[in-house]
Amino acid sequence: MADAKVIPFDEDTRTRRGAPRSRGRAAARGKAGGDAGNAVAALPVEERTTRAADEADAVQGAVTASADTPGTGGADGASEGAQAAPEGAEGHPGGTPGSTPGGPGGPLAAALGSAADRLLGAPWERRVAHGLAFLRRRITGDYEVDDFGYDEELTDQVLMSLLRPLYESYFRVEVKGIENIPAEGGALVVANHSGTLPMDGLMMQVAVHDHHPAGRHLRLLAADLVFMLPLVNELARKAGHTLACAEDAQLLLERGEVVGVMPEGFKGLGKPFSERYKLQRFGRGGFVATALKTGVPIVPCSIVGAEEIYPMIGNAKTVARLLGFPYVPMTPTFPWLGPLGMVPLPTKWTIQFGEPIPTDGYAPEAAEDPMLVFNLTDQVRETIQHTLYKLLVQRRSVFF
């Protein structure tokens, strides 16, 4: 029988795991430090100050040498690794708050941040904050509309954002002469009208909103039919459109707004494809009379590309009469392909704003002169038609 090992009663079982050995070393270091401290305390003040300065210089030199020496290993490397972990956990470079380096928190947070940057843009936190503030204002009713129902905030934040991809990526609109619209004060923009559906007016509104140096807003004059349709009526009012009548146009111009009008009306919008880019009659010149009364300049605008988005090869007049519409278009894709036939063709657009025609040199009574109104109307029409022909010659292709 082997001899039993005698374990003293004052020794804990942790001795077998080496705890007392570490504690003994710490005690020995503490004792040595205490003895050294007593010895230093016994020295004169001048000598103690000199020794403390020497020790500080030694520590600084050791730290500098360690930082300058790459790839240190052994016990020093282990000590550095032990210090790196809490630094990462506290949010220092290489770690995220509440996670250790290489843990699931860091890569997940980085992936989510990268996805948000791609979807919402670089300053995505600001975009989210603006979106929440916008929703709060809409819910609480803390927003303004003018006498015509124009909601500037909704137009800027929502409606323009919905139209902008169509403007930039689908039709790839090129804008010329936007500086011809005055930076302040009223102005009347007169443009040709085409395309079966009034997409040209919306694209012209985006062009002025996004590209004018002064950030002007275009207020379009729309036909009665626009304000008879349930959903379209509300959206048109919110976007700043108003009824195409002389009273509303004059009031907006007197307020210093940029007003857009398309004198061809449904005659230009619903003309057959065989008559594309041939301007229809401009009415009796009511827009010119309004410009003369208010003394604002007339800015001719020519739009190329809208004629081909829905090539109108026929008109279902009987159906149009039953529905109360001015026309029901028949195109190569509609109604044969059903709802798919309502998708416009991705043509390349050009919108050019011409030199403004001043009217402030005339007296307000000049609006009652039919000959003057006729001459100015014809001048505006000929300017737009000539510019259309010039843009068509310069165009490489319908789609490019």
Short mmCIF file of C-alpha atoms in Angstrom, two decimals:
data_model
loop_
_atom_site.label_atom_id
_atom_site.label_comp_id
_atom_site.label_asym_id
_atom_site.label_seq_id
_atom_site.Cartn_x
_atom_site.Cartn_y
_atom_site.Cartn_z
CA MET A 1 0.00 0.00 0.00
CA ALA A 2 1.36 3.31 -1.07
CA ASP A 3 1.99 6.05 1.42
CA ALA A 4 -0.80 8.60 1.65
CA LYS A 5 -0.01 12.18 0.81
CA VAL A 6 -0.59 14.56 3.64
CA ILE A 7 -2.25 17.84 2.66
CA PRO A 8 -2.08 20.65 5.19
CA PHE A 9 -5.45 21.90 6.46
CA ASP A 10 -4.70 25.52 5.51
CA GLU A 11 -4.13 24.71 1.82
CA ASP A 12 -7.08 25.17 -0.46
CA THR A 13 -7.87 22.77 -3.31
CA ARG A 14 -7.13 25.57 -5.74
CA THR A 15 -3.46 24.99 -4.94
CA ARG A 16 -3.54 22.12 -7.41
CA ARG A 17 -4.60 24.59 -10.18
CA GLY A 18 -1.67 26.90 -9.46
CA ALA A 19 -3.62 29.75 -7.85
CA PRO A 20 -1.49 29.96 -4.70
CA ARG A 21 1.62 30.00 -6.85
CA SER A 22 0.42 33.10 -8.71
CA ARG A 23 -0.77 34.64 -5.50
CA GLY A 24 2.63 33.95 -3.95
CA ARG A 25 4.38 35.63 -6.81
CA ALA A 26 2.10 38.63 -6.54
CA ALA A 27 2.74 38.76 -2.80
CA ALA A 28 6.45 38.51 -3.40
CA ARG A 29 6.24 41.32 -5.93
CA GLY A 30 4.16 43.33 -3.51
CA LYS A 31 6.61 42.72 -0.70
CA ALA A 32 9.56 43.63 -2.92
CA GLY A 33 7.73 46.70 -4.09
CA GLY A 34 6.92 47.64 -0.54
CA ASP A 35 10.54 47.25 0.52
CA ALA A 36 11.67 49.29 -2.48
CA GLY A 37 9.08 51.91 -1.69
CA ASN A 38 10.29 52.14 1.90
CA ALA A 39 13.86 52.46 0.68
CA VAL A 40 12.93 55.23 -1.73
CA ALA A 41 10.92 57.02 0.90
CA ALA A 42 14.02 57.10 3.07
CA LEU A 43 15.97 59.01 0.42
CA PRO A 44 16.23 62.78 0.39
CA VAL A 45 13.65 64.74 -1.64
CA GLU A 46 16.10 65.79 -4.37
CA GLU A 47 17.26 62.20 -4.97
CA ARG A 48 13.70 60.89 -5.02
CA THR A 49 12.75 63.48 -7.68
CA THR A 50 15.73 62.59 -9.85
CA ARG A 51 15.01 58.85 -9.61
CA ALA A 52 11.30 59.37 -10.53
CA ALA A 53 12.30 61.35 -13.62
CA ASP A 54 14.76 58.66 -14.69
CA GLU A 55 12.11 55.95 -14.30
CA ALA A 56 9.59 57.96 -16.37
CA ASP A 57 12.14 58.37 -19.17
CA ALA A 58 12.85 54.65 -19.10
CA VAL A 59 9.15 53.76 -19.37
CA GLN A 60 8.65 56.20 -22.26
CA GLY A 61 11.62 54.73 -24.09
CA ALA A 62 10.30 51.20 -23.65
CA VAL A 63 6.86 52.15 -24.99
CA THR A 64 8.36 53.88 -28.04
CA ALA A 65 10.62 50.90 -28.79
CA SER A 66 7.66 48.51 -28.53
CA ALA A 67 5.55 50.61 -30.91
CA ASP A 68 8.38 50.88 -33.45
CA THR A 69 9.18 47.14 -33.41
CA PRO A 70 6.81 45.22 -35.77
CA GLY A 71 5.73 41.66 -35.09
CA THR A 72 6.69 41.37 -31.44
CA GLY A 73 5.81 37.97 -30.04
CA GLY A 74 5.99 35.89 -26.93
CA ALA A 75 4.68 37.35 -23.72
CA ASP A 76 4.63 40.91 -25.12
CA GLY A 77 2.47 39.81 -28.09
CA ALA A 78 0.07 38.07 -25.75
CA SER A 79 -0.16 41.20 -23.64
CA GLU A 80 -0.90 43.33 -26.71
CA GLY A 81 -3.59 40.87 -27.83
CA ALA A 82 -5.18 41.04 -24.41
CA GLN A 83 -5.29 44.82 -24.62
CA ALA A 84 -6.70 44.86 -28.21
CA ALA A 85 -9.84 42.94 -27.27
CA PRO A 86 -11.27 45.45 -24.82
CA GLU A 87 -10.36 48.28 -27.17
CA GLY A 88 -12.48 46.68 -29.92
CA ALA A 89 -15.30 46.06 -27.49
CA GLU A 90 -15.35 49.69 -26.42
CA GLY A 91 -15.79 50.97 -30.00
CA HIS A 92 -12.18 51.64 -30.92
CA PRO A 93 -11.05 51.04 -34.49
CA GLY A 94 -11.43 47.38 -35.36
CA GLY A 95 -14.45 46.75 -33.16
CA THR A 96 -18.08 47.71 -32.73
CA PRO A 97 -19.85 48.62 -29.51
CA GLY A 98 -20.91 45.57 -27.59
CA SER A 99 -19.02 43.10 -29.77
CA THR A 100 -15.62 41.57 -30.01
CA PRO A 101 -13.47 41.74 -33.14
CA GLY A 102 -14.52 39.07 -35.61
CA GLY A 103 -17.84 38.58 -33.82
CA PRO A 104 -21.23 38.66 -35.56
CA GLY A 105 -22.00 42.27 -34.53
CA GLY A 106 -19.27 43.93 -36.57
CA PRO A 107 -19.85 42.29 -39.99
CA LEU A 108 -23.66 42.49 -39.62
CA ALA A 109 -23.59 46.19 -38.79
CA ALA A 110 -21.22 46.85 -41.69
CA ALA A 111 -23.42 44.89 -44.11
CA LEU A 112 -26.58 46.71 -43.01
CA GLY A 113 -24.83 50.08 -43.32
CA SER A 114 -23.55 49.23 -46.80
CA ALA A 115 -27.03 48.12 -47.94
CA ALA A 116 -28.58 51.33 -46.58
CA ASP A 117 -25.95 53.40 -48.40
CA ARG A 118 -26.77 51.69 -51.70
CA LEU A 119 -30.54 51.99 -51.33
CA LEU A 120 -30.88 55.44 -49.77
CA GLY A 121 -27.62 57.13 -50.72
CA ALA A 122 -24.58 57.99 -48.65
CA PRO A 123 -26.27 60.25 -46.05
CA TRP A 124 -28.99 57.68 -45.41
CA GLU A 125 -29.41 58.60 -41.75
CA ARG A 126 -30.32 62.13 -42.78
CA ARG A 127 -32.73 60.84 -45.41
CA VAL A 128 -34.49 58.62 -42.90
CA ALA A 129 -34.75 61.51 -40.44
CA HIS A 130 -36.20 63.79 -43.12
CA GLY A 131 -38.67 61.09 -44.15
CA LEU A 132 -39.90 60.60 -40.60
CA ALA A 133 -40.23 64.35 -40.11
CA PHE A 134 -42.20 64.56 -43.37
CA LEU A 135 -44.59 61.81 -42.23
CA ARG A 136 -45.08 63.52 -38.90
CA ARG A 137 -46.02 66.80 -40.62
CA ARG A 138 -48.45 65.03 -42.95
CA ILE A 139 -50.14 63.22 -40.06
CA THR A 140 -50.42 66.31 -37.86
CA GLY A 141 -51.43 68.59 -40.73
CA ASP A 142 -48.44 70.87 -40.19
CA TYR A 143 -48.00 71.86 -43.85
CA GLU A 144 -49.22 74.65 -46.12
CA VAL A 145 -51.11 74.85 -49.42
CA ASP A 146 -51.91 77.98 -51.39
CA ASP A 147 -55.26 79.20 -52.71
CA PHE A 148 -55.04 76.85 -55.69
CA GLY A 149 -54.26 73.75 -53.60
CA TYR A 150 -50.55 73.69 -54.43
CA ASP A 151 -48.60 71.64 -51.88
CA GLU A 152 -44.95 72.57 -52.39
CA GLU A 153 -43.56 70.11 -49.84
CA LEU A 154 -45.50 67.14 -51.26
CA THR A 155 -44.44 68.11 -54.78
CA ASP A 156 -40.76 68.37 -53.86
CA GLN A 157 -40.54 65.29 -51.64
CA VAL A 158 -42.92 62.84 -53.36
CA LEU A 159 -44.26 63.82 -56.78
CA MET A 160 -40.93 64.97 -58.22
CA SER A 161 -39.25 61.87 -56.79
CA LEU A 162 -41.77 59.68 -58.63
CA LEU A 163 -41.35 61.50 -61.94
CA ARG A 164 -37.56 61.89 -61.77
CA PRO A 165 -36.66 58.24 -62.72
CA LEU A 166 -38.91 58.54 -65.77
CA TYR A 167 -37.30 61.87 -66.63
CA GLU A 168 -33.67 60.88 -66.09
CA SER A 169 -33.48 57.17 -66.92
CA TYR A 170 -36.41 56.37 -69.22
CA PHE A 171 -36.77 59.42 -71.48
CA ARG A 172 -33.24 60.73 -70.73
CA VAL A 173 -34.40 64.32 -71.14
CA GLU A 174 -31.83 66.87 -72.31
CA VAL A 175 -32.59 70.47 -71.31
CA LYS A 176 -31.36 73.52 -73.20
CA GLY A 177 -31.79 77.23 -72.56
CA ILE A 178 -33.19 76.85 -69.03
CA GLU A 179 -31.51 80.15 -68.14
CA ASN A 180 -33.97 81.96 -70.43
CA ILE A 181 -36.58 81.63 -67.68
CA PRO A 182 -36.07 84.66 -65.43
CA ALA A 183 -34.66 84.05 -61.97
CA GLU A 184 -37.46 86.03 -60.32
CA GLY A 185 -40.80 87.50 -61.22
CA GLY A 186 -43.56 86.13 -63.38
CA ALA A 187 -43.01 84.43 -66.74
CA LEU A 188 -45.25 82.60 -69.18
CA VAL A 189 -43.76 79.45 -70.74
CA VAL A 190 -45.54 78.45 -73.98
CA ALA A 191 -44.85 74.96 -75.36
CA ASN A 192 -46.04 72.53 -78.01
CA HIS A 193 -48.27 69.66 -76.91
CA SER A 194 -48.18 66.05 -78.11
CA GLY A 195 -47.93 62.39 -77.13
CA THR A 196 -51.54 61.21 -76.63
CA LEU A 197 -51.11 61.50 -72.84
CA PRO A 198 -49.82 64.77 -71.29
CA MET A 199 -46.41 63.42 -70.31
CA ASP A 200 -44.68 66.41 -71.95
CA GLY A 201 -46.14 68.85 -69.44
CA LEU A 202 -44.93 66.75 -66.51
CA MET A 203 -41.43 66.38 -67.95
CA MET A 204 -41.28 70.13 -68.56
CA GLN A 205 -42.23 70.68 -64.92
CA VAL A 206 -39.40 68.40 -63.75
CA ALA A 207 -36.96 70.19 -66.06
CA VAL A 208 -37.71 73.58 -64.54
CA HIS A 209 -37.78 72.22 -60.98
CA ASP A 210 -34.46 70.37 -61.19
CA HIS A 211 -32.37 72.45 -63.58
CA HIS A 212 -33.26 76.09 -63.14
CA PRO A 213 -30.45 77.91 -61.28
CA ALA A 214 -32.94 79.73 -59.05
CA GLY A 215 -35.01 76.62 -58.32
CA ARG A 216 -38.21 77.93 -59.93
CA HIS A 217 -41.47 75.96 -59.91
CA LEU A 218 -43.61 75.63 -63.04
CA ARG A 219 -47.37 76.00 -62.56
CA LEU A 220 -49.17 74.37 -65.49
CA LEU A 221 -52.57 75.39 -66.86
CA ALA A 222 -54.61 72.22 -67.46
CA ALA A 223 -57.84 71.47 -69.29
CA ASP A 224 -61.22 70.92 -67.62
CA LEU A 225 -61.00 67.15 -68.09
CA VAL A 226 -58.00 66.94 -65.75
CA PHE A 227 -60.06 68.32 -62.86
CA MET A 228 -63.03 66.05 -63.57
CA LEU A 229 -61.13 62.81 -62.93
CA PRO A 230 -61.23 61.77 -59.23
CA LEU A 231 -57.61 60.92 -58.40
CA VAL A 232 -56.01 63.01 -61.14
CA ASN A 233 -57.85 66.09 -59.86
CA GLU A 234 -56.24 65.88 -56.41
CA LEU A 235 -52.76 65.13 -57.72
CA ALA A 236 -52.95 67.97 -60.27
CA ARG A 237 -53.93 70.47 -57.58
CA LYS A 238 -51.21 69.27 -55.23
CA ALA A 239 -48.61 69.56 -58.02
CA GLY A 240 -49.50 73.20 -58.66
CA HIS A 241 -51.66 72.83 -61.77
CA THR A 242 -54.72 74.97 -62.18
CA LEU A 243 -57.57 75.47 -64.60
CA ALA A 244 -56.62 76.93 -67.98
CA CYS A 245 -58.54 80.17 -67.66
CA ALA A 246 -57.39 83.78 -67.99
CA GLU A 247 -58.32 84.68 -64.40
CA ASP A 248 -56.21 81.99 -62.73
CA ALA A 249 -53.29 82.55 -65.10
CA GLN A 250 -53.32 86.30 -64.48
CA LEU A 251 -53.45 85.88 -60.70
CA LEU A 252 -50.47 83.48 -60.72
CA LEU A 253 -48.43 85.75 -62.98
CA GLU A 254 -49.13 88.76 -60.79
CA ARG A 255 -47.81 86.78 -57.84
CA GLY A 256 -44.53 86.26 -59.69
CA GLU A 257 -45.03 82.58 -60.59
CA VAL A 258 -43.72 80.77 -63.67
CA VAL A 259 -46.81 79.59 -65.54
CA GLY A 260 -46.81 76.98 -68.30
CA VAL A 261 -49.39 76.75 -71.06
CA MET A 262 -49.80 74.53 -74.13
CA PRO A 263 -52.14 76.40 -76.48
CA GLU A 264 -52.68 73.45 -78.85
CA GLY A 265 -54.69 71.65 -76.19
CA PHE A 266 -56.32 68.37 -77.19
CA LYS A 267 -55.81 69.22 -80.87
CA GLY A 268 -52.05 68.78 -80.40
CA LEU A 269 -52.21 66.02 -77.81
CA GLY A 270 -54.47 63.77 -79.90
CA LYS A 271 -53.25 64.48 -83.43
CA PRO A 272 -52.36 61.45 -85.60
CA PHE A 273 -48.80 60.23 -85.90
CA SER A 274 -48.67 61.30 -89.54
CA GLU A 275 -48.89 64.97 -88.42
CA ARG A 276 -46.20 64.76 -85.76
CA TYR A 277 -44.26 67.94 -84.98
CA LYS A 278 -46.70 70.04 -87.02
CA LEU A 279 -48.12 72.62 -84.66
CA GLN A 280 -51.88 72.98 -84.57
CA ARG A 281 -53.69 76.28 -84.23
CA PHE A 282 -52.85 78.26 -81.08
CA GLY A 283 -56.41 79.38 -80.43
CA ARG A 284 -57.30 83.05 -80.25
CA GLY A 285 -54.16 84.12 -78.36
CA GLY A 286 -55.62 84.32 -74.88
CA PHE A 287 -52.22 83.54 -73.35
CA VAL A 288 -50.69 86.53 -75.14
CA ALA A 289 -53.43 88.83 -73.82
CA THR A 290 -52.75 87.62 -70.28
CA ALA A 291 -49.02 88.23 -70.68
CA LEU A 292 -49.70 91.75 -71.96
CA LYS A 293 -51.95 92.53 -69.00
CA THR A 294 -49.33 91.44 -66.48
CA GLY A 295 -46.26 92.61 -68.41
CA VAL A 296 -44.40 89.27 -68.04
CA PRO A 297 -42.09 87.82 -70.72
CA ILE A 298 -43.21 84.95 -72.94
CA VAL A 299 -40.71 82.06 -73.09
CA PRO A 300 -41.22 79.73 -76.11
CA CYS A 301 -40.52 76.06 -75.37
CA SER A 302 -39.99 73.26 -77.91
CA ILE A 303 -40.26 69.59 -76.91
CA VAL A 304 -38.94 66.80 -79.13
CA GLY A 305 -39.45 63.13 -78.28
CA ALA A 306 -42.99 63.14 -76.90
CA GLU A 307 -44.63 62.56 -80.30
CA GLU A 308 -43.29 59.00 -80.52
CA ILE A 309 -44.10 57.62 -77.06
CA TYR A 310 -47.63 56.60 -78.20
CA PRO A 311 -47.75 56.63 -82.03
CA MET A 312 -51.44 57.31 -82.62
CA ILE A 313 -52.54 55.46 -85.75
CA GLY A 314 -56.28 55.65 -85.12
CA ASN A 315 -59.04 57.14 -83.01
CA ALA A 316 -61.99 55.19 -81.62
CA LYS A 317 -64.43 58.09 -81.91
CA THR A 318 -67.51 56.12 -80.89
CA VAL A 319 -65.89 54.92 -77.67
CA ALA A 320 -64.59 58.42 -77.01
CA ARG A 321 -68.10 59.85 -77.41
CA LEU A 322 -69.54 57.31 -74.98
CA LEU A 323 -66.86 58.01 -72.37
CA GLY A 324 -66.94 61.77 -72.83
CA PHE A 325 -63.29 61.92 -73.90
CA PRO A 326 -61.98 64.04 -76.77
CA TYR A 327 -60.43 60.91 -78.30
CA VAL A 328 -59.52 57.28 -77.52
CA PRO A 329 -56.16 56.53 -79.11
CA MET A 330 -55.28 53.41 -81.04
CA THR A 331 -51.55 52.72 -81.19
CA PRO A 332 -49.45 49.77 -82.42
CA THR A 333 -49.63 48.35 -78.87
CA PHE A 334 -52.95 49.66 -77.46
CA PRO A 335 -55.53 48.22 -77.03
CA TRP A 336 -54.12 45.06 -78.62
CA LEU A 337 -51.73 44.28 -75.74
CA GLY A 338 -54.10 45.38 -72.99
CA PRO A 339 -52.50 47.23 -70.06
CA LEU A 340 -49.05 46.47 -71.45
CA GLY A 341 -49.92 48.65 -74.43
CA MET A 342 -50.09 51.68 -72.13
CA VAL A 343 -46.34 51.56 -71.49
CA PRO A 344 -44.76 54.47 -73.41
CA LEU A 345 -41.88 53.88 -75.79
CA PRO A 346 -38.48 54.93 -74.35
CA THR A 347 -37.76 57.77 -76.74
CA LYS A 348 -34.97 60.33 -76.28
CA TRP A 349 -36.30 63.77 -75.35
CA THR A 350 -34.99 67.30 -75.81
CA ILE A 351 -36.60 70.33 -74.17
CA GLN A 352 -35.35 73.73 -75.32
CA PHE A 353 -36.42 77.05 -73.82
CA GLY A 354 -36.03 79.91 -76.29
CA GLU A 355 -35.24 83.58 -75.91
CA PRO A 356 -37.95 85.38 -73.93
CA ILE A 357 -40.27 87.74 -75.79
CA PRO A 358 -40.74 90.85 -73.61
CA THR A 359 -44.19 92.39 -73.13
CA ASP A 360 -43.46 95.01 -70.50
CA GLY A 361 -42.99 97.64 -73.21
CA TYR A 362 -46.70 97.60 -74.00
CA ALA A 363 -49.44 99.30 -72.02
CA PRO A 364 -51.96 97.01 -70.27
CA GLU A 365 -54.60 98.26 -72.72
CA ALA A 366 -52.64 96.60 -75.53
CA ALA A 367 -54.25 93.32 -74.56
CA GLU A 368 -57.45 94.61 -76.19
CA ASP A 369 -55.73 95.15 -79.53
CA PRO A 370 -56.60 92.03 -81.61
CA MET A 371 -53.96 92.71 -84.27
CA LEU A 372 -51.16 92.97 -81.72
CA VAL A 373 -52.35 89.82 -79.96
CA PHE A 374 -52.49 87.97 -83.29
CA ASN A 375 -48.99 89.09 -84.29
CA LEU A 376 -47.43 88.08 -80.98
CA THR A 377 -49.27 84.74 -81.04
CA ASP A 378 -47.98 84.03 -84.54
CA GLN A 379 -44.45 85.05 -83.49
CA VAL A 380 -44.48 82.60 -80.57
CA ARG A 381 -45.88 79.80 -82.74
CA GLU A 382 -43.33 80.32 -85.51
CA THR A 383 -40.48 80.39 -83.00
CA ILE A 384 -41.55 77.03 -81.51
CA GLN A 385 -42.08 75.47 -84.95
CA HIS A 386 -38.72 76.61 -86.25
CA THR A 387 -36.96 75.29 -83.15
CA LEU A 388 -38.72 71.93 -83.52
CA TYR A 389 -37.43 71.56 -87.07
CA LYS A 390 -33.92 72.47 -85.96
CA LEU A 391 -33.96 69.93 -83.11
CA LEU A 392 -35.29 67.22 -85.43
CA VAL A 393 -32.41 67.80 -87.86
CA GLN A 394 -29.92 67.57 -85.02
CA ARG A 395 -31.46 64.39 -83.57
CA ARG A 396 -29.51 61.22 -84.34
CA SER A 397 -32.32 58.78 -83.60
CA VAL A 398 -35.74 58.58 -82.00
CA PHE A 399 -34.39 56.40 -79.19
CA PHE A 400 -30.78 57.60 -78.86
#
